[in-house]
Amino acid sequence: MSNLDNPTHPGMAALVSAYQAPHSLYDQARASDGIAFDPVAKCWVVTDHRAVRTILEDRRFTSDLRFAGGGKGAPGRRPFIQVAVQRQIIFSDGPEQNSAQRVILQEAQRKMQELSPWIRELAKGLLEPLPARGAFDLVADFSLPYALQTICKVFGIPSDDPVRMAELAQWSTVLADLTSGHLNVRIQDVTLFADYFRKMVDVRRTAPSDDLVSSFLKADTFENEDDLVINCMGTFAAGRMTTQKLLGDGVPLLFPQWAAWREMVTANPATSRRLAEEMLRIVTPTRYLGRHAIEDVDLSEEWGPGHLIRTGERVILFLEAANRDPARFPEPHELKGERQPNPHLAFGHGPHRCPGASIARAEIQIALETLLATFETLAPNPSAPPEWDPNPNLGGYRSYPVLGS
């Protein structure tokens, strides 16, 4: 195997911990070996775009966490919090995962015509009062409520109760943390989140509505109610966190040339679509994903000697690094609103590619258009520095105070 004998490769721990500024380390890792085994972390570290894409579409690698160590885990009753992570469709393969992906994809495509004008009105409603205030928080006042209320709309959840909205934000944050491998001490919130969706499922069984829960029930997607509830929770959390982080981390990239971006999008609104794609590439809301080999996979023919991945070995795919690979993206660290083609992996690739990508894309594009139309100027608040979320995978900015007019 290709061990980290080369001192220029930073290793898994360094890549994870440098989440606020990882890109020089990614460059070092790719230059050393785009697929390298870290003997300390006992996993393969993949930072090359072509390699990440290849492994994501290779059925010899699984997202099923039960394959850790080379085989299925022992049967037995497990705590619900553990089950709530392991039985999400992002950690499963086969017919049930395919069915759930298909339902989400169909629901997203079906509702796009209805959702787009609704999302635009939501963005306008959140942003219109802010220029008069001058100082506000980009995350707390816009990206969080915008993402939260949109995913509530998909699930048919009313968003007019601020107490309930705060609970759903907290619960989904905890689940997203645990799902991404980051310990959140408020793990009891996972049970509260499940209780909420369990009650919702009970209601939808007898009174179906035009929402994702009813679509899951109609398609008979999951074998049992626990799996249905767990995947409602997971889909809700993923849909909210992706958009919140993308906007919270991505919009500040526009600050240095705000007037130029505003002029570009105002002159040609179609450019917002390409800008949204470029922002997805630059930010990459999920930094890394894990896979396990379900059989020996020898990549030596393409990648050189020492790239035999053994059955059960863990592979960490750094999507964020792949999206800055200079072999695929010229001037990879530059935000280029006209970049084409843009084969980024922000939504993954292969069997587990994000089925809700179309809704997320619409959210991001509409948010950018509305922000740029609303504010003549938008910049960091020099008296209040941004605050980072401690989750090294999904975190991003937890707070970003700004001044706008």
Short mmCIF file of N, CA and C in Angstrom, two decimals, residues 104-242:
data_model
loop_
_atom_site.label_atom_id
_atom_site.label_comp_id
_atom_site.label_asym_id
_atom_site.label_seq_id
_atom_site.Cartn_x
_atom_site.Cartn_y
_atom_site.Cartn_z
N ILE A 104 -37.27 11.28 -3.68
CA ILE A 104 -36.82 12.65 -3.43
C ILE A 104 -36.60 13.37 -4.74
N LEU A 105 -35.98 12.69 -5.70
CA LEU A 105 -35.73 13.31 -7.00
C LEU A 105 -37.03 13.68 -7.70
N GLN A 106 -37.98 12.77 -7.71
CA GLN A 106 -39.27 13.03 -8.36
C GLN A 106 -40.02 14.16 -7.67
N GLU A 107 -39.96 14.16 -6.32
CA GLU A 107 -40.64 15.21 -5.58
C GLU A 107 -40.01 16.57 -5.86
N ALA A 108 -38.68 16.60 -5.92
CA ALA A 108 -37.98 17.86 -6.19
C ALA A 108 -38.33 18.38 -7.58
N GLN A 109 -38.33 17.49 -8.55
CA GLN A 109 -38.64 17.91 -9.92
C GLN A 109 -40.09 18.34 -10.05
N ARG A 110 -40.98 17.62 -9.38
CA ARG A 110 -42.41 17.92 -9.47
C ARG A 110 -42.73 19.28 -8.86
N LYS A 111 -42.02 19.63 -7.75
CA LYS A 111 -42.39 20.82 -7.02
C LYS A 111 -41.59 22.06 -7.42
N MET A 112 -40.64 21.91 -8.34
CA MET A 112 -39.78 23.03 -8.66
C MET A 112 -40.57 24.22 -9.21
N GLN A 113 -41.54 23.97 -10.08
CA GLN A 113 -42.31 25.06 -10.67
C GLN A 113 -43.06 25.84 -9.59
N GLU A 114 -43.58 25.12 -8.60
CA GLU A 114 -44.29 25.77 -7.49
C GLU A 114 -43.31 26.44 -6.54
N LEU A 115 -42.18 25.77 -6.27
CA LEU A 115 -41.27 26.25 -5.24
C LEU A 115 -40.50 27.50 -5.64
N SER A 116 -40.10 27.61 -6.90
CA SER A 116 -39.23 28.71 -7.29
C SER A 116 -39.83 30.09 -6.97
N PRO A 117 -41.07 30.38 -7.37
CA PRO A 117 -41.62 31.70 -7.00
C PRO A 117 -41.80 31.85 -5.49
N TRP A 118 -42.14 30.76 -4.82
CA TRP A 118 -42.29 30.82 -3.36
C TRP A 118 -40.95 31.14 -2.69
N ILE A 119 -39.88 30.49 -3.16
CA ILE A 119 -38.54 30.75 -2.61
C ILE A 119 -38.13 32.19 -2.86
N ARG A 120 -38.45 32.71 -4.04
CA ARG A 120 -38.09 34.10 -4.34
C ARG A 120 -38.81 35.07 -3.40
N GLU A 121 -40.08 34.83 -3.14
CA GLU A 121 -40.81 35.68 -2.20
C GLU A 121 -40.25 35.56 -0.79
N LEU A 122 -39.84 34.36 -0.41
CA LEU A 122 -39.22 34.17 0.90
C LEU A 122 -37.94 34.99 1.01
N ALA A 123 -37.09 34.91 -0.01
CA ALA A 123 -35.83 35.66 0.01
C ALA A 123 -36.10 37.16 0.12
N LYS A 124 -37.03 37.66 -0.68
CA LYS A 124 -37.36 39.08 -0.63
C LYS A 124 -37.89 39.48 0.75
N GLY A 125 -38.76 38.65 1.31
CA GLY A 125 -39.33 38.96 2.61
C GLY A 125 -38.29 39.01 3.72
N LEU A 126 -37.30 38.12 3.66
CA LEU A 126 -36.24 38.12 4.67
C LEU A 126 -35.29 39.29 4.50
N LEU A 127 -35.02 39.67 3.24
CA LEU A 127 -33.98 40.67 2.98
C LEU A 127 -34.49 42.11 2.99
N GLU A 128 -35.73 42.35 2.64
CA GLU A 128 -36.22 43.72 2.47
C GLU A 128 -36.05 44.60 3.72
N PRO A 129 -36.24 44.09 4.95
CA PRO A 129 -36.07 44.97 6.13
C PRO A 129 -34.60 45.25 6.48
N LEU A 130 -33.67 44.51 5.92
CA LEU A 130 -32.29 44.55 6.42
C LEU A 130 -31.50 45.81 6.02
N PRO A 131 -31.65 46.34 4.80
CA PRO A 131 -30.88 47.56 4.50
C PRO A 131 -31.15 48.71 5.47
N ALA A 132 -32.39 48.83 5.94
CA ALA A 132 -32.71 49.91 6.90
C ALA A 132 -32.01 49.68 8.23
N ARG A 133 -31.77 48.44 8.58
CA ARG A 133 -31.06 48.15 9.83
C ARG A 133 -29.58 48.46 9.71
N GLY A 134 -29.03 48.22 8.53
CA GLY A 134 -27.61 48.46 8.32
C GLY A 134 -26.74 47.31 8.78
N ALA A 135 -26.77 47.02 10.07
CA ALA A 135 -25.98 45.92 10.63
C ALA A 135 -26.88 44.71 10.87
N PHE A 136 -26.45 43.56 10.42
CA PHE A 136 -27.19 42.32 10.66
C PHE A 136 -26.25 41.14 10.53
N ASP A 137 -26.77 39.96 10.81
CA ASP A 137 -25.96 38.74 10.74
C ASP A 137 -26.39 37.94 9.51
N LEU A 138 -25.46 37.72 8.60
CA LEU A 138 -25.76 37.03 7.36
C LEU A 138 -26.34 35.64 7.61
N VAL A 139 -25.86 34.95 8.64
CA VAL A 139 -26.33 33.60 8.94
C VAL A 139 -27.66 33.64 9.69
N ALA A 140 -27.68 34.30 10.83
CA ALA A 140 -28.88 34.28 11.69
C ALA A 140 -30.07 34.97 11.03
N ASP A 141 -29.81 36.03 10.26
CA ASP A 141 -30.91 36.81 9.70
C ASP A 141 -31.29 36.39 8.28
N PHE A 142 -30.42 35.62 7.63
CA PHE A 142 -30.79 35.22 6.27
C PHE A 142 -30.53 33.75 5.96
N SER A 143 -29.28 33.30 5.94
CA SER A 143 -29.04 31.96 5.39
C SER A 143 -29.71 30.86 6.21
N LEU A 144 -29.74 31.01 7.53
CA LEU A 144 -30.40 29.98 8.36
C LEU A 144 -31.92 29.99 8.15
N PRO A 145 -32.63 31.11 8.38
CA PRO A 145 -34.09 31.06 8.19
C PRO A 145 -34.49 30.75 6.75
N TYR A 146 -33.71 31.20 5.79
CA TYR A 146 -34.01 30.94 4.38
C TYR A 146 -33.95 29.44 4.09
N ALA A 147 -32.86 28.79 4.52
CA ALA A 147 -32.72 27.34 4.30
C ALA A 147 -33.74 26.56 5.11
N LEU A 148 -33.97 26.97 6.35
CA LEU A 148 -34.89 26.25 7.23
C LEU A 148 -36.32 26.33 6.72
N GLN A 149 -36.76 27.50 6.34
CA GLN A 149 -38.15 27.64 5.88
C GLN A 149 -38.37 26.95 4.54
N THR A 150 -37.35 26.89 3.70
CA THR A 150 -37.51 26.19 2.42
C THR A 150 -37.67 24.70 2.63
N ILE A 151 -36.84 24.10 3.49
CA ILE A 151 -36.97 22.65 3.70
C ILE A 151 -38.28 22.35 4.44
N CYS A 152 -38.73 23.27 5.28
CA CYS A 152 -40.05 23.08 5.91
C CYS A 152 -41.15 23.05 4.86
N LYS A 153 -41.03 23.91 3.85
CA LYS A 153 -42.02 23.93 2.77
C LYS A 153 -42.05 22.59 2.05
N VAL A 154 -40.90 22.01 1.79
CA VAL A 154 -40.82 20.71 1.12
C VAL A 154 -41.52 19.63 1.93
N PHE A 155 -41.41 19.73 3.26
CA PHE A 155 -42.02 18.74 4.14
C PHE A 155 -43.44 19.11 4.57
N GLY A 156 -43.95 20.24 4.12
CA GLY A 156 -45.29 20.65 4.51
C GLY A 156 -45.39 21.07 5.96
N ILE A 157 -44.30 21.60 6.52
CA ILE A 157 -44.27 22.02 7.92
C ILE A 157 -44.50 23.53 7.98
N PRO A 158 -45.50 23.99 8.74
CA PRO A 158 -45.71 25.44 8.87
C PRO A 158 -44.48 26.11 9.49
N SER A 159 -44.17 27.31 9.00
CA SER A 159 -42.97 27.99 9.50
C SER A 159 -43.31 29.28 10.24
N ASP A 160 -44.55 29.37 10.75
CA ASP A 160 -44.98 30.60 11.40
C ASP A 160 -44.83 30.57 12.91
N ASP A 161 -44.29 29.48 13.46
CA ASP A 161 -44.09 29.37 14.91
C ASP A 161 -42.60 29.48 15.20
N PRO A 162 -42.13 30.63 15.72
CA PRO A 162 -40.69 30.80 15.93
C PRO A 162 -40.08 29.82 16.92
N VAL A 163 -40.87 29.40 17.90
CA VAL A 163 -40.36 28.43 18.87
C VAL A 163 -40.11 27.08 18.18
N ARG A 164 -41.05 26.64 17.38
CA ARG A 164 -40.89 25.38 16.64
C ARG A 164 -39.74 25.49 15.64
N MET A 165 -39.61 26.63 14.98
CA MET A 165 -38.51 26.81 14.03
C MET A 165 -37.16 26.71 14.74
N ALA A 166 -37.05 27.30 15.91
CA ALA A 166 -35.80 27.22 16.67
C ALA A 166 -35.51 25.78 17.08
N GLU A 167 -36.55 25.04 17.46
CA GLU A 167 -36.35 23.63 17.83
C GLU A 167 -35.88 22.82 16.63
N LEU A 168 -36.53 23.00 15.49
CA LEU A 168 -36.15 22.24 14.29
C LEU A 168 -34.72 22.58 13.86
N ALA A 169 -34.34 23.84 14.00
CA ALA A 169 -32.97 24.22 13.66
C ALA A 169 -31.98 23.52 14.60
N GLN A 170 -32.27 23.53 15.88
CA GLN A 170 -31.37 22.90 16.85
C GLN A 170 -31.31 21.38 16.64
N TRP A 171 -32.47 20.75 16.50
CA TRP A 171 -32.49 19.30 16.34
C TRP A 171 -31.77 18.86 15.07
N SER A 172 -32.01 19.57 13.99
CA SER A 172 -31.38 19.17 12.72
C SER A 172 -29.88 19.43 12.74
N THR A 173 -29.44 20.45 13.46
CA THR A 173 -28.00 20.68 13.61
C THR A 173 -27.34 19.52 14.34
N VAL A 174 -27.96 19.07 15.41
CA VAL A 174 -27.38 17.96 16.17
C VAL A 174 -27.30 16.70 15.31
N LEU A 175 -28.36 16.39 14.58
CA LEU A 175 -28.33 15.20 13.72
C LEU A 175 -27.27 15.35 12.63
N ALA A 176 -27.18 16.52 12.03
CA ALA A 176 -26.16 16.74 10.99
C ALA A 176 -24.76 16.59 11.56
N ASP A 177 -24.53 17.09 12.76
CA ASP A 177 -23.23 16.92 13.41
C ASP A 177 -22.89 15.45 13.57
N LEU A 178 -23.81 14.69 14.16
CA LEU A 178 -23.55 13.27 14.42
C LEU A 178 -23.38 12.50 13.12
N THR A 179 -24.19 12.83 12.11
CA THR A 179 -24.10 12.14 10.82
C THR A 179 -22.75 12.38 10.16
N SER A 180 -22.21 13.58 10.33
CA SER A 180 -20.94 13.92 9.69
C SER A 180 -19.73 13.51 10.53
N GLY A 181 -19.98 12.88 11.69
CA GLY A 181 -18.88 12.38 12.50
C GLY A 181 -18.43 13.34 13.59
N HIS A 182 -19.19 14.40 13.84
CA HIS A 182 -18.81 15.38 14.86
C HIS A 182 -19.71 15.21 16.08
N LEU A 183 -19.11 15.01 17.25
CA LEU A 183 -19.89 14.77 18.46
C LEU A 183 -20.55 16.06 18.92
N ASN A 184 -21.85 16.01 19.10
CA ASN A 184 -22.62 17.11 19.66
C ASN A 184 -23.22 16.62 20.97
N VAL A 185 -22.98 17.36 22.05
CA VAL A 185 -23.37 16.87 23.37
C VAL A 185 -24.89 16.83 23.55
N ARG A 186 -25.63 17.52 22.70
CA ARG A 186 -27.09 17.54 22.84
C ARG A 186 -27.73 16.37 22.08
N ILE A 187 -27.19 15.17 22.30
CA ILE A 187 -27.65 14.03 21.51
C ILE A 187 -29.11 13.67 21.81
N GLN A 188 -29.62 14.11 22.97
CA GLN A 188 -31.04 13.84 23.26
C GLN A 188 -31.96 14.52 22.27
N ASP A 189 -31.44 15.55 21.58
CA ASP A 189 -32.27 16.25 20.59
C ASP A 189 -32.62 15.35 19.41
N VAL A 190 -31.83 14.32 19.17
CA VAL A 190 -32.14 13.39 18.09
C VAL A 190 -33.45 12.68 18.38
N THR A 191 -33.67 12.31 19.63
CA THR A 191 -34.92 11.66 20.02
C THR A 191 -36.10 12.61 19.88
N LEU A 192 -35.92 13.87 20.26
CA LEU A 192 -36.98 14.85 20.11
C LEU A 192 -37.32 15.07 18.63
N PHE A 193 -36.29 15.11 17.81
CA PHE A 193 -36.48 15.26 16.36
C PHE A 193 -37.28 14.08 15.81
N ALA A 194 -36.92 12.87 16.25
CA ALA A 194 -37.64 11.67 15.81
C ALA A 194 -39.09 11.70 16.27
N ASP A 195 -39.33 12.12 17.51
CA ASP A 195 -40.70 12.19 18.02
C ASP A 195 -41.54 13.13 17.16
N TYR A 196 -40.95 14.23 16.75
CA TYR A 196 -41.68 15.19 15.92
C TYR A 196 -42.10 14.55 14.61
N PHE A 197 -41.16 13.89 13.93
CA PHE A 197 -41.50 13.28 12.64
C PHE A 197 -42.38 12.05 12.81
N ARG A 198 -42.27 11.35 13.93
CA ARG A 198 -43.14 10.19 14.14
C ARG A 198 -44.61 10.65 14.22
N LYS A 199 -44.83 11.75 14.91
CA LYS A 199 -46.19 12.29 14.99
C LYS A 199 -46.67 12.76 13.61
N MET A 200 -45.77 13.34 12.85
CA MET A 200 -46.12 13.80 11.52
C MET A 200 -46.49 12.64 10.61
N VAL A 201 -45.74 11.56 10.71
CA VAL A 201 -46.02 10.36 9.90
C VAL A 201 -47.39 9.80 10.26
N ASP A 202 -47.72 9.76 11.54
CA ASP A 202 -49.03 9.26 11.98
C ASP A 202 -50.15 10.08 11.35
N VAL A 203 -49.97 11.40 11.32
CA VAL A 203 -50.99 12.27 10.73
C VAL A 203 -51.11 12.02 9.23
N ARG A 204 -49.97 11.91 8.55
CA ARG A 204 -49.99 11.75 7.09
C ARG A 204 -50.53 10.39 6.64
N ARG A 205 -50.46 9.42 7.50
CA ARG A 205 -51.03 8.10 7.13
C ARG A 205 -52.53 8.21 6.90
N THR A 206 -53.19 9.02 7.70
CA THR A 206 -54.64 9.13 7.60
C THR A 206 -55.07 10.37 6.81
N ALA A 207 -54.18 11.35 6.72
CA ALA A 207 -54.51 12.59 6.00
C ALA A 207 -53.32 13.00 5.14
N PRO A 208 -53.13 12.33 4.00
CA PRO A 208 -51.99 12.66 3.13
C PRO A 208 -52.04 14.10 2.66
N SER A 209 -50.88 14.65 2.39
CA SER A 209 -50.79 16.02 1.91
C SER A 209 -49.80 16.08 0.75
N ASP A 210 -49.57 17.26 0.24
CA ASP A 210 -48.66 17.44 -0.89
C ASP A 210 -47.26 17.74 -0.37
N ASP A 211 -46.61 16.72 0.22
CA ASP A 211 -45.30 16.93 0.81
C ASP A 211 -44.47 15.66 0.70
N LEU A 212 -43.23 15.74 1.12
CA LEU A 212 -42.30 14.62 0.96
C LEU A 212 -42.67 13.43 1.83
N VAL A 213 -43.15 13.67 3.04
CA VAL A 213 -43.54 12.55 3.92
C VAL A 213 -44.65 11.74 3.26
N SER A 214 -45.65 12.41 2.72
CA SER A 214 -46.75 11.71 2.05
C SER A 214 -46.25 10.95 0.83
N SER A 215 -45.27 11.52 0.12
CA SER A 215 -44.70 10.83 -1.05
C SER A 215 -43.96 9.58 -0.64
N PHE A 216 -43.22 9.64 0.46
CA PHE A 216 -42.56 8.44 0.98
C PHE A 216 -43.58 7.36 1.33
N LEU A 217 -44.66 7.76 1.99
CA LEU A 217 -45.69 6.81 2.39
C LEU A 217 -46.38 6.21 1.17
N LYS A 218 -46.70 7.03 0.20
CA LYS A 218 -47.39 6.56 -1.00
C LYS A 218 -46.54 5.55 -1.76
N ALA A 219 -45.23 5.80 -1.82
CA ALA A 219 -44.33 4.91 -2.55
C ALA A 219 -43.94 3.68 -1.74
N ASP A 220 -44.35 3.65 -0.45
CA ASP A 220 -43.99 2.54 0.43
C ASP A 220 -42.47 2.30 0.38
N THR A 221 -41.73 3.40 0.57
CA THR A 221 -40.29 3.40 0.33
C THR A 221 -39.52 2.59 1.35
N PHE A 222 -39.93 2.65 2.61
CA PHE A 222 -39.13 2.06 3.69
C PHE A 222 -39.82 0.87 4.32
N GLU A 223 -39.01 -0.04 4.84
CA GLU A 223 -39.53 -1.30 5.39
C GLU A 223 -40.33 -1.09 6.66
N ASN A 224 -39.94 -0.10 7.46
CA ASN A 224 -40.62 0.10 8.74
C ASN A 224 -40.66 1.58 9.07
N GLU A 225 -41.43 1.90 10.10
CA GLU A 225 -41.63 3.30 10.45
C GLU A 225 -40.35 3.96 10.94
N ASP A 226 -39.51 3.23 11.67
CA ASP A 226 -38.25 3.82 12.13
C ASP A 226 -37.41 4.31 10.96
N ASP A 227 -37.31 3.49 9.91
CA ASP A 227 -36.51 3.90 8.76
C ASP A 227 -37.12 5.12 8.06
N LEU A 228 -38.45 5.18 8.00
CA LEU A 228 -39.11 6.34 7.41
C LEU A 228 -38.81 7.59 8.21
N VAL A 229 -38.97 7.50 9.53
CA VAL A 229 -38.73 8.65 10.39
C VAL A 229 -37.28 9.10 10.30
N ILE A 230 -36.37 8.14 10.36
CA ILE A 230 -34.94 8.45 10.32
C ILE A 230 -34.58 9.17 9.02
N ASN A 231 -35.14 8.75 7.92
CA ASN A 231 -34.77 9.35 6.65
C ASN A 231 -35.50 10.67 6.39
N CYS A 232 -36.64 10.88 7.01
CA CYS A 232 -37.22 12.22 7.01
C CYS A 232 -36.30 13.17 7.77
N MET A 233 -35.83 12.73 8.93
CA MET A 233 -34.90 13.55 9.71
C MET A 233 -33.63 13.86 8.92
N GLY A 234 -33.06 12.84 8.30
CA GLY A 234 -31.81 13.02 7.58
C GLY A 234 -31.96 13.94 6.37
N THR A 235 -33.06 13.76 5.63
CA THR A 235 -33.30 14.60 4.46
C THR A 235 -33.52 16.05 4.87
N PHE A 236 -34.26 16.24 5.95
CA PHE A 236 -34.51 17.59 6.46
C PHE A 236 -33.19 18.26 6.84
N ALA A 237 -32.38 17.56 7.62
CA ALA A 237 -31.12 18.13 8.10
C ALA A 237 -30.17 18.44 6.94
N ALA A 238 -30.06 17.51 5.99
CA ALA A 238 -29.16 17.72 4.86
C ALA A 238 -29.62 18.88 4.00
N GLY A 239 -30.93 18.95 3.74
CA GLY A 239 -31.46 20.02 2.90
C GLY A 239 -31.25 21.39 3.52
N ARG A 240 -31.36 21.46 4.83
CA ARG A 240 -31.17 22.74 5.50
C ARG A 240 -29.70 23.12 5.58
N MET A 241 -28.84 22.20 6.01
CA MET A 241 -27.43 22.52 6.27
C MET A 241 -26.68 22.88 4.99
N THR A 242 -26.98 22.19 3.89
CA THR A 242 -26.27 22.46 2.64
C THR A 242 -26.44 23.90 2.20
#
